[in-house]
Amino acid sequence: MKLIIGGSTGFVGAELIQQALSHPAITTVVGISRRETPAPAESPSTTAKLVSVVCDDFEHYPDHVKKELENADACIWTIAVTPAKLKSSSWEETVKVCRGYALAAIETMAAVPRKQDGPLRFIYINGHFAPRDRSEVTQPMDSGILEMALLRGKLEDEILAYADQTNNALVACIAKPGLISAPDRKVPSIPGLPQIERRDIAAALLHQAVTGFEKDMLSNDDMIRIGQSALSK
Ligand SMILES: NC(=O)c1ccc[n+]([C@@H]2O[C@H](COP(=O)([O-])OP(=O)(O)OC[C@H]3O[C@@H](n4cnc5c(N)ncnc54)[C@H](OP(=O)(O)O)[C@@H]3O)[C@@H](O)[C@H]2O)c1
């Protein structure tokens, strides 16, 4: 199968690339980012499966980028302004990257030619906390993070609604991890916010991309369960 990873240069994207390259069911991995996707040093024998696509415009895809998206079976979308980078991004830029790029991606992927009969599977990685309105916010929090969480909460509905009206050309799933840790990235304990290891979330999302969606929203616990089970096999 052909898998597209949007944001293949990021913290989660790099792990997805590495695991996807050694996944026997995945024959082509297209990493699409604003810069080249480095081939992981650990998997030299499988890097032939990797296609690095640099995209200069995530709102209006150039034709040569659209061509690389044709005949895909699944996409995992990781591009966003993360809370750590929020202060260095204007609100306008944050909305464009978090919402505009995700919606343009799903619309573009639903429109490019595909030979397959089954739907393209689109996984959008959001965060654990994504309220639909302010009444769901029960404790004080940074106003910038709150506005972004509200934006991305509404975006979950927009993505699922978009998929619903594609006549099964595309199906969508929202992944809702808590803080993501890695051996070289320990994360602080924050009350009410779960944690997941990067290898587990990557394995879970690849499993869902390959086998189909268990449900349209995956919680942190769902992804630990699915990811650890996939890694144990
Ligand atoms: N890390 C966590 O603990 C955590 C927890 C919960 C949810 N998440 C979610 O998981 C997803 C991935 O997070 P991550 O930690 O992997 O983030 P990341 O390391 O910052 O990677 C984000 C990706 O988006 C790209 N990107 C950012 N701004 C861009 C822009 N203006 N134009 C084009 N590309 C842009 C980055 O490209 P460059 O590499 O060129 O910067 C990178 O490929 C996000 O949706 C995040 O909210 C993360």
XYZ file of C-alpha atoms and ligand atoms in Angstrom:
281
model
C 0.000 0.000 0.000
C 0.961 3.628 -0.518
C 1.027 5.816 2.588
C 1.392 9.590 2.751
C 2.773 11.230 5.867
C 2.117 14.965 6.083
C 4.753 16.566 8.312
C 7.310 13.785 7.865
C 10.140 15.911 9.274
C 8.532 16.391 12.703
C 8.836 14.567 16.010
C 5.937 12.182 15.319
C 6.398 12.236 11.537
C 9.981 10.947 11.747
C 8.886 7.953 13.851
C 6.037 7.250 11.432
C 8.526 7.268 8.555
C 10.890 4.921 10.347
C 8.204 2.393 11.321
C 6.410 2.645 7.961
C 9.600 1.811 6.079
C 9.910 -1.503 7.907
C 6.176 -2.327 7.743
C 5.704 -5.235 5.324
C 2.268 -4.088 4.112
C 3.500 -0.612 3.161
C 5.297 -0.533 -0.173
C 5.594 3.233 -0.726
C 5.922 5.972 1.876
C 5.511 9.547 0.641
C 6.828 12.050 3.172
C 5.459 15.495 2.396
C 6.952 18.458 4.214
C 8.259 21.985 3.678
C 11.795 20.540 3.551
C 13.359 17.217 2.542
C 12.452 14.186 4.643
C 15.666 12.582 5.847
C 15.942 8.820 5.358
C 16.380 7.165 8.756
C 19.930 5.872 9.231
C 18.551 2.786 11.029
C 16.708 1.402 7.973
C 19.127 1.634 5.008
C 17.665 -1.455 3.298
C 14.137 -0.037 3.199
C 14.771 3.580 2.234
C 14.000 2.756 -1.404
C 10.344 2.823 -0.311
C 10.659 6.481 0.743
C 9.659 9.347 -1.537
C 10.525 12.761 -0.119
C 8.260 15.505 -1.453
C 8.955 19.141 -0.651
C 5.819 21.289 -0.834
C 6.055 25.091 -1.056
C 2.336 25.747 -0.808
C 0.095 23.673 1.469
C -2.999 25.700 0.545
C -2.770 25.254 -3.242
C -0.837 22.119 -4.086
C 1.449 22.438 -7.126
C 0.728 19.849 -9.849
C 3.996 17.960 -9.291
C 3.035 17.462 -5.614
C -0.527 16.378 -6.506
C 0.996 13.776 -8.830
C 2.867 12.206 -5.887
C -0.405 11.972 -3.930
C -2.199 9.920 -6.598
C -3.228 6.325 -5.841
C -2.594 6.623 -2.123
C -4.293 4.238 0.286
C -3.883 6.296 3.448
C -2.550 9.553 4.850
C -1.457 10.446 8.366
C -1.486 14.230 8.862
C 0.800 15.677 11.557
C 1.353 19.270 10.402
C 0.340 21.819 13.018
C 1.658 24.650 15.135
C 2.305 22.825 18.409
C 1.827 24.539 21.807
C 5.611 24.842 22.170
C 5.783 26.936 18.966
C 2.563 28.886 19.502
C 4.224 31.998 20.898
C 6.369 32.415 17.782
C 3.387 32.137 15.395
C 0.789 34.871 14.743
C -2.844 33.811 15.243
C -3.412 34.185 11.494
C -0.489 31.848 10.747
C -1.641 29.353 13.396
C -5.131 29.171 11.858
C -3.643 28.771 8.390
C -1.263 25.961 9.398
C -3.548 24.079 11.800
C -6.885 24.415 10.008
C -6.204 25.623 6.469
C -3.433 23.150 5.678
C -5.367 20.182 7.101
C -8.545 21.004 5.161
C -6.607 21.663 1.955
C -4.832 18.314 2.415
C -8.008 16.308 2.864
C -9.721 18.083 -0.044
C -6.713 17.605 -2.330
C -6.330 13.925 -1.448
C -10.022 13.282 -2.037
C -9.722 14.878 -5.476
C -6.552 13.366 -6.966
C -6.972 10.259 -9.169
C -6.943 6.844 -7.496
C -7.145 3.369 -8.970
C -8.375 1.770 -5.752
C -12.052 0.966 -5.158
C -11.938 1.381 -1.383
C -11.811 4.732 0.414
C -8.622 6.624 1.166
C -8.015 6.571 4.939
C -7.128 9.985 6.373
C -5.851 10.184 9.956
C -5.631 13.604 11.571
C -3.508 13.874 14.719
C -5.019 16.350 17.114
C -4.481 16.621 20.865
C -6.246 15.077 23.866
C -7.890 18.374 24.820
C -9.962 19.823 21.978
C -13.176 21.369 23.349
C -16.071 22.416 21.129
C -16.857 25.497 23.220
C -15.659 27.415 26.255
C -18.193 25.802 28.592
C -16.121 22.599 28.449
C -13.117 24.397 29.940
C -13.147 23.792 33.671
C -9.750 25.080 34.757
C -7.728 28.226 34.022
C -5.345 27.893 31.078
C -3.145 29.959 28.806
C -5.426 31.928 26.465
C -3.370 31.139 23.339
C -3.483 27.404 24.017
C -7.216 27.605 24.747
C -7.954 29.402 21.459
C -5.916 26.827 19.535
C -7.631 23.933 21.320
C -11.039 25.428 20.424
C -9.939 25.894 16.810
C -8.736 22.299 16.581
C -11.801 20.971 18.415
C -14.053 22.477 15.731
C -11.662 21.188 13.083
C -12.315 17.604 14.225
C -15.980 18.108 13.299
C -15.051 19.767 10.011
C -12.784 16.889 8.985
C -15.320 14.200 9.886
C -18.109 16.164 8.135
C -15.960 16.552 5.025
C -15.273 12.821 4.920
C -18.986 12.050 5.382
C -19.923 13.880 2.202
C -17.323 12.214 -0.043
C -19.545 9.177 -0.730
C -16.969 6.885 0.847
C -14.150 8.179 -1.389
C -12.390 9.088 1.840
C -12.857 8.085 5.472
C -11.380 10.043 8.377
C -10.182 9.269 11.865
C -9.080 11.701 14.590
C -6.230 10.662 16.898
C -6.283 12.351 20.309
C -2.995 11.718 22.117
C -1.904 13.293 25.356
C 1.746 14.278 25.767
C 4.023 12.204 23.553
C 7.312 11.029 25.060
C 10.403 9.453 23.548
C 13.606 8.057 25.028
C 15.290 11.397 24.366
C 12.196 13.491 25.194
C 10.830 13.073 28.699
C 7.572 14.923 29.322
C 6.322 16.461 32.563
C 3.400 14.959 34.447
C 0.356 17.248 34.050
C -2.841 16.376 35.956
C -5.625 15.341 33.583
C -3.305 14.983 30.608
C -2.377 11.388 29.668
C 0.890 10.382 28.071
C 1.871 8.009 25.287
C 5.205 6.850 23.951
C 6.036 7.966 20.427
C 6.693 4.392 19.259
C 3.239 3.341 20.497
C 1.311 6.153 18.802
C 3.220 5.623 15.557
C 2.563 1.862 15.618
C -1.121 2.436 16.427
C -1.666 4.907 13.597
C 0.178 2.750 11.069
C -1.922 -0.230 12.156
C -5.122 1.751 11.627
C -3.895 3.126 8.284
C -3.159 -0.396 7.073
C -6.110 -2.354 8.486
C -8.884 0.256 8.691
C -10.329 2.380 11.453
C -11.611 0.814 14.639
C -13.599 4.042 15.227
C -13.483 7.641 14.081
C -11.876 9.015 17.294
C -8.908 7.267 18.882
C -8.195 8.146 22.509
C -4.770 8.045 24.130
C -5.694 4.701 25.756
C -6.924 3.288 22.433
C -3.599 4.113 20.814
C -1.529 2.606 23.651
C -3.571 -0.601 23.353
C -3.444 -0.793 19.551
C 0.185 0.323 19.304
C 1.547 -2.083 21.922
C -0.410 -4.963 20.444
C 0.933 -4.174 16.946
C 4.517 -3.893 18.202
C 4.293 -7.199 20.056
C 3.521 -9.101 16.825
N 4.487 16.257 20.598
C 3.478 16.038 21.453
O 3.661 15.799 22.671
C 2.055 16.070 20.950
C 1.020 15.799 21.855
C -0.304 15.771 21.399
C -0.565 16.044 20.073
N 0.463 16.319 19.219
C 0.118 16.598 17.826
O 0.827 15.718 16.969
C 1.093 16.395 15.731
C 2.581 16.305 15.446
O 3.286 16.913 16.534
P 4.881 16.945 16.563
O 5.267 17.003 17.996
O 5.436 15.901 15.669
O 5.156 18.383 15.918
P 6.479 18.935 15.207
O 7.678 18.156 15.620
O 6.493 20.407 15.439
O 6.223 18.606 13.650
C 5.211 19.251 12.988
C 5.365 19.079 11.491
O 4.640 20.169 10.908
C 5.520 20.915 10.071
N 5.171 22.316 10.098
C 5.052 23.100 11.189
N 4.753 24.364 10.800
C 4.694 24.345 9.444
C 4.436 25.331 8.461
N 4.202 26.612 8.773
N 4.459 24.953 7.166
C 4.713 23.670 6.818
N 4.967 22.690 7.704
C 4.950 23.028 9.008
C 6.904 20.674 10.634
O 7.887 20.988 9.666
P 9.408 21.323 10.110
O 10.009 19.995 10.547
O 10.028 21.869 8.888
O 9.321 22.298 11.247
C 6.807 19.200 10.977
O 6.973 18.419 9.804
C 0.581 17.814 15.896
O -0.708 17.910 15.396
C 0.546 17.980 17.405
O -0.378 18.970 17.825
C 1.761 16.342 19.619
